[in-house]
Coordinates of C-alpha atoms in Angstrom, one line a residue:
M1 CA 100.4 91.8 141.8
A2 CA 99.8 92.2 138.1
G3 CA 96.5 93.6 136.9
R4 CA 93.9 91.8 134.9
P5 CA 94.6 91.8 131.2
R6 CA 92.3 94.4 129.4
K7 CA 89.7 93.0 127.1
F8 CA 89.7 94.2 123.5
K9 CA 88.1 93.7 120.1
E10 CA 90.6 91.7 118.2
D11 CA 89.8 93.0 114.8
E12 CA 90.1 96.6 115.9
V13 CA 93.6 95.9 117.6
I14 CA 94.7 94.0 114.4
Q15 CA 93.6 96.9 112.2
K16 CA 95.5 99.4 114.3
A17 CA 98.6 97.3 114.1
C18 CA 98.0 96.9 110.4
D19 CA 98.1 100.6 110.0
V20 CA 101.4 100.9 111.9
F21 CA 103.1 98.1 109.8
W22 CA 101.7 99.5 106.5
E23 CA 102.9 103.0 107.3
K24 CA 106.4 102.0 108.6
G25 CA 107.1 98.4 107.5
Y26 CA 108.0 95.6 109.7
A27 CA 111.5 96.4 110.7
A28 CA 110.8 100.2 111.4
A29 CA 107.6 99.6 113.4
S30 CA 108.9 99.6 117.1
S31 CA 107.1 97.8 119.9
E32 CA 106.2 101.2 121.4
D33 CA 104.6 102.3 118.1
L34 CA 102.5 99.1 118.1
L35 CA 101.6 99.2 121.8
Q36 CA 100.6 102.9 121.6
A37 CA 98.5 102.3 118.4
M38 CA 96.8 99.2 119.9
N39 CA 96.4 101.0 123.3
M40 CA 97.8 97.8 124.9
G41 CA 100.3 97.1 127.7
K42 CA 103.2 94.7 127.3
G43 CA 101.6 92.1 129.5
S44 CA 98.3 92.0 127.5
F45 CA 100.3 92.0 124.2
Y46 CA 102.4 89.0 125.0
L47 CA 99.4 87.3 126.5
H48 CA 97.5 87.6 123.1
F49 CA 100.6 87.4 120.8
K50 CA 102.9 84.8 122.4
D51 CA 105.4 85.0 119.6
G52 CA 105.4 88.8 119.8
K53 CA 105.9 91.1 116.9
E54 CA 106.3 88.5 114.2
E55 CA 103.0 86.8 115.2
L56 CA 101.3 90.1 115.2
F57 CA 102.6 90.7 111.8
K58 CA 101.4 87.4 110.5
R59 CA 98.0 88.2 111.9
T60 CA 97.9 91.6 110.3
L61 CA 98.9 90.1 106.8
D62 CA 96.1 87.4 107.2
F63 CA 93.5 90.0 108.4
R64 CA 94.3 92.6 105.7
A65 CA 94.4 90.0 102.8
K66 CA 91.2 88.1 103.9
Q67 CA 89.4 91.5 104.4
S68 CA 90.6 92.8 101.0
L69 CA 89.9 89.5 99.1
Q70 CA 86.4 89.2 100.8
K71 CA 85.5 92.8 99.5
I72 CA 86.7 92.0 96.0
R73 CA 84.7 88.7 95.9
T74 CA 81.6 90.4 97.2
R75 CA 81.8 93.1 94.4
L76 CA 82.3 90.4 91.8
A77 CA 79.3 88.5 93.1
E78 CA 77.1 91.5 92.9
T79 CA 77.8 92.5 89.4
N80 CA 77.0 91.3 85.9
N81 CA 80.2 92.8 84.5
K82 CA 83.1 91.3 86.5
V83 CA 85.7 92.6 83.9
E84 CA 84.6 96.2 84.6
V85 CA 85.1 95.4 88.4
L86 CA 88.6 94.3 87.7
K87 CA 89.3 97.5 85.9
S88 CA 87.8 99.6 88.5
L89 CA 90.0 97.9 91.1
F90 CA 93.1 99.3 89.5
H91 CA 91.7 102.7 88.9
E92 CA 90.6 103.0 92.5
R93 CA 94.3 102.2 93.6
L94 CA 95.4 105.3 91.7
N95 CA 92.8 107.4 93.5
T96 CA 93.6 106.6 97.1
E97 CA 93.6 109.3 99.7
E98 CA 96.6 111.4 100.0
Y99 CA 97.4 109.9 103.4
F100 CA 97.7 106.4 101.9
K101 CA 99.2 107.4 98.6
N102 CA 102.8 106.6 99.4
Y103 CA 102.1 103.5 101.3
G104 CA 101.7 101.1 98.4
C105 CA 100.4 97.6 98.6
F106 CA 100.7 96.1 102.1
L107 CA 101.5 92.7 100.7
G108 CA 103.8 93.9 97.9
N109 CA 105.7 96.0 100.5
T110 CA 106.0 92.9 102.7
I111 CA 107.5 90.8 99.9
V112 CA 110.0 93.5 99.1
E113 CA 111.0 94.1 102.8
M114 CA 111.1 90.4 103.7
S115 CA 113.0 89.1 100.7
N116 CA 116.2 89.3 102.6
L117 CA 115.0 89.3 106.2
N118 CA 112.4 86.6 106.7
A119 CA 111.5 84.1 104.0
E120 CA 108.5 82.9 105.9
L121 CA 106.8 86.2 106.0
K122 CA 107.8 86.9 102.4
E123 CA 106.1 83.5 101.4
L124 CA 103.0 84.3 103.4
A125 CA 102.5 87.7 101.7
A126 CA 103.2 86.1 98.3
H127 CA 100.6 83.4 99.2
Y128 CA 97.9 86.0 99.6
L129 CA 98.9 87.9 96.4
K130 CA 98.6 84.5 94.5
Q131 CA 95.1 84.3 95.9
L132 CA 94.3 87.7 94.3
E133 CA 96.0 86.5 91.1
Q134 CA 93.6 83.4 91.3
V135 CA 90.6 85.7 91.5
F136 CA 91.8 87.5 88.4
E137 CA 92.2 84.3 86.6
E138 CA 88.7 83.1 87.4
V139 CA 87.2 86.3 86.1
I140 CA 89.2 86.1 82.9
S141 CA 88.4 82.6 82.3
E142 CA 84.7 83.3 82.7
A143 CA 84.9 86.4 80.5
Q144 CA 86.6 84.6 77.8
E145 CA 84.0 81.9 77.9
N146 CA 81.4 84.5 77.7
K147 CA 83.1 86.4 74.9
R148 CA 83.4 89.5 77.2
I149 CA 87.0 89.9 76.4
S150 CA 88.7 89.1 73.0
S151 CA 92.2 88.1 74.1
T152 CA 92.9 84.5 73.5
K153 CA 95.9 84.4 75.9
P154 CA 95.6 81.8 78.6
P155 CA 93.7 83.2 81.7
R156 CA 96.8 82.4 83.9
F157 CA 99.0 84.4 81.7
I158 CA 96.6 87.4 81.8
A159 CA 96.3 87.1 85.5
R160 CA 99.9 87.1 86.1
Y161 CA 100.2 90.2 83.7
L162 CA 97.6 92.1 86.0
I163 CA 99.4 91.1 89.2
N164 CA 102.5 92.5 87.6
I165 CA 100.6 95.8 86.8
W166 CA 99.1 95.7 90.3
N167 CA 102.6 95.6 91.9
G168 CA 104.4 97.9 89.5
M169 CA 101.9 100.7 89.7
N170 CA 102.5 101.0 93.5
I171 CA 106.2 101.7 92.9
T172 CA 105.5 104.0 89.9
K173 CA 102.9 105.9 91.9
R174 CA 105.5 106.6 94.6
M175 CA 108.2 107.4 92.1
N176 CA 106.3 110.0 90.1
G177 CA 104.1 111.5 92.8
S178 CA 101.4 112.3 90.2
N179 CA 98.8 109.9 89.0
D180 CA 98.0 111.7 85.7
I181 CA 100.5 109.8 83.5
L182 CA 100.2 106.6 85.4
K183 CA 96.3 106.6 84.8
E184 CA 97.1 106.7 81.0
V185 CA 99.7 103.9 81.3
V186 CA 97.3 101.6 83.4
G187 CA 94.5 102.4 81.1
L188 CA 96.6 101.3 78.1
Q189 CA 97.7 98.1 80.1
L190 CA 94.2 97.2 80.9
Q191 CA 93.3 97.0 77.3
I192 CA 94.1 93.4 77.5
L193 CA 90.7 93.1 79.3
D194 CA 88.9 94.6 76.3

C-alpha cells in the first residue's frame, strides 16, 4: 500500500526547483536533482505536477517572474524617483553574490535554451520579459511627461533598448568574469535615462 503524500509549502518547493533550473538549465536538471532539492518522492511529485518536469518548469518561470516583477513594482510605488530605481536595478544585477554571478537571468537563459527545444517554454519566458519591458516603458513615459529625462525617443524604443542591455549584460558578465569594465559600460548605456 502506498504511503500518504507528504504535505508541503508550494512556494518553498517551487523556489527550490527554481534554484535547480536556474543553476543547471532545463535539459541538464535531472529528475533526481529536482526531487532531492524539493525533498519529494516521485509519487508526491506526479500527484502535484501531473505533466512532470515541464509543468514544474512552467510553474518556476511563473513564480520567479511574478515574484521579481512584484518586487520591482513595489519599489517603484514606494519612491519619488522611479528613474533612479530603474538604474539601480541594472547596477544591482552587476553586484550579485558570487554564487549567482554566473547564472545570468533565469528568463533570458530560458529563451536561449528553449529557442531550439521548446517553443512554448521560450514564448512563456519571453512573455514575462516583455512584462518587464512594459514596466520600463511605463516609467519612461511618466518620466518624460514630468521632464525627469531629456530623451525624446519614444518610451517603447527606450524600454526595448533597456531590455537589450538587461539581456546583454548577463552574457558579458559571464564572458569577462570582472564587473569593473561592465559597470562603466552599463553606466554609459544608462545615460539614456538622464
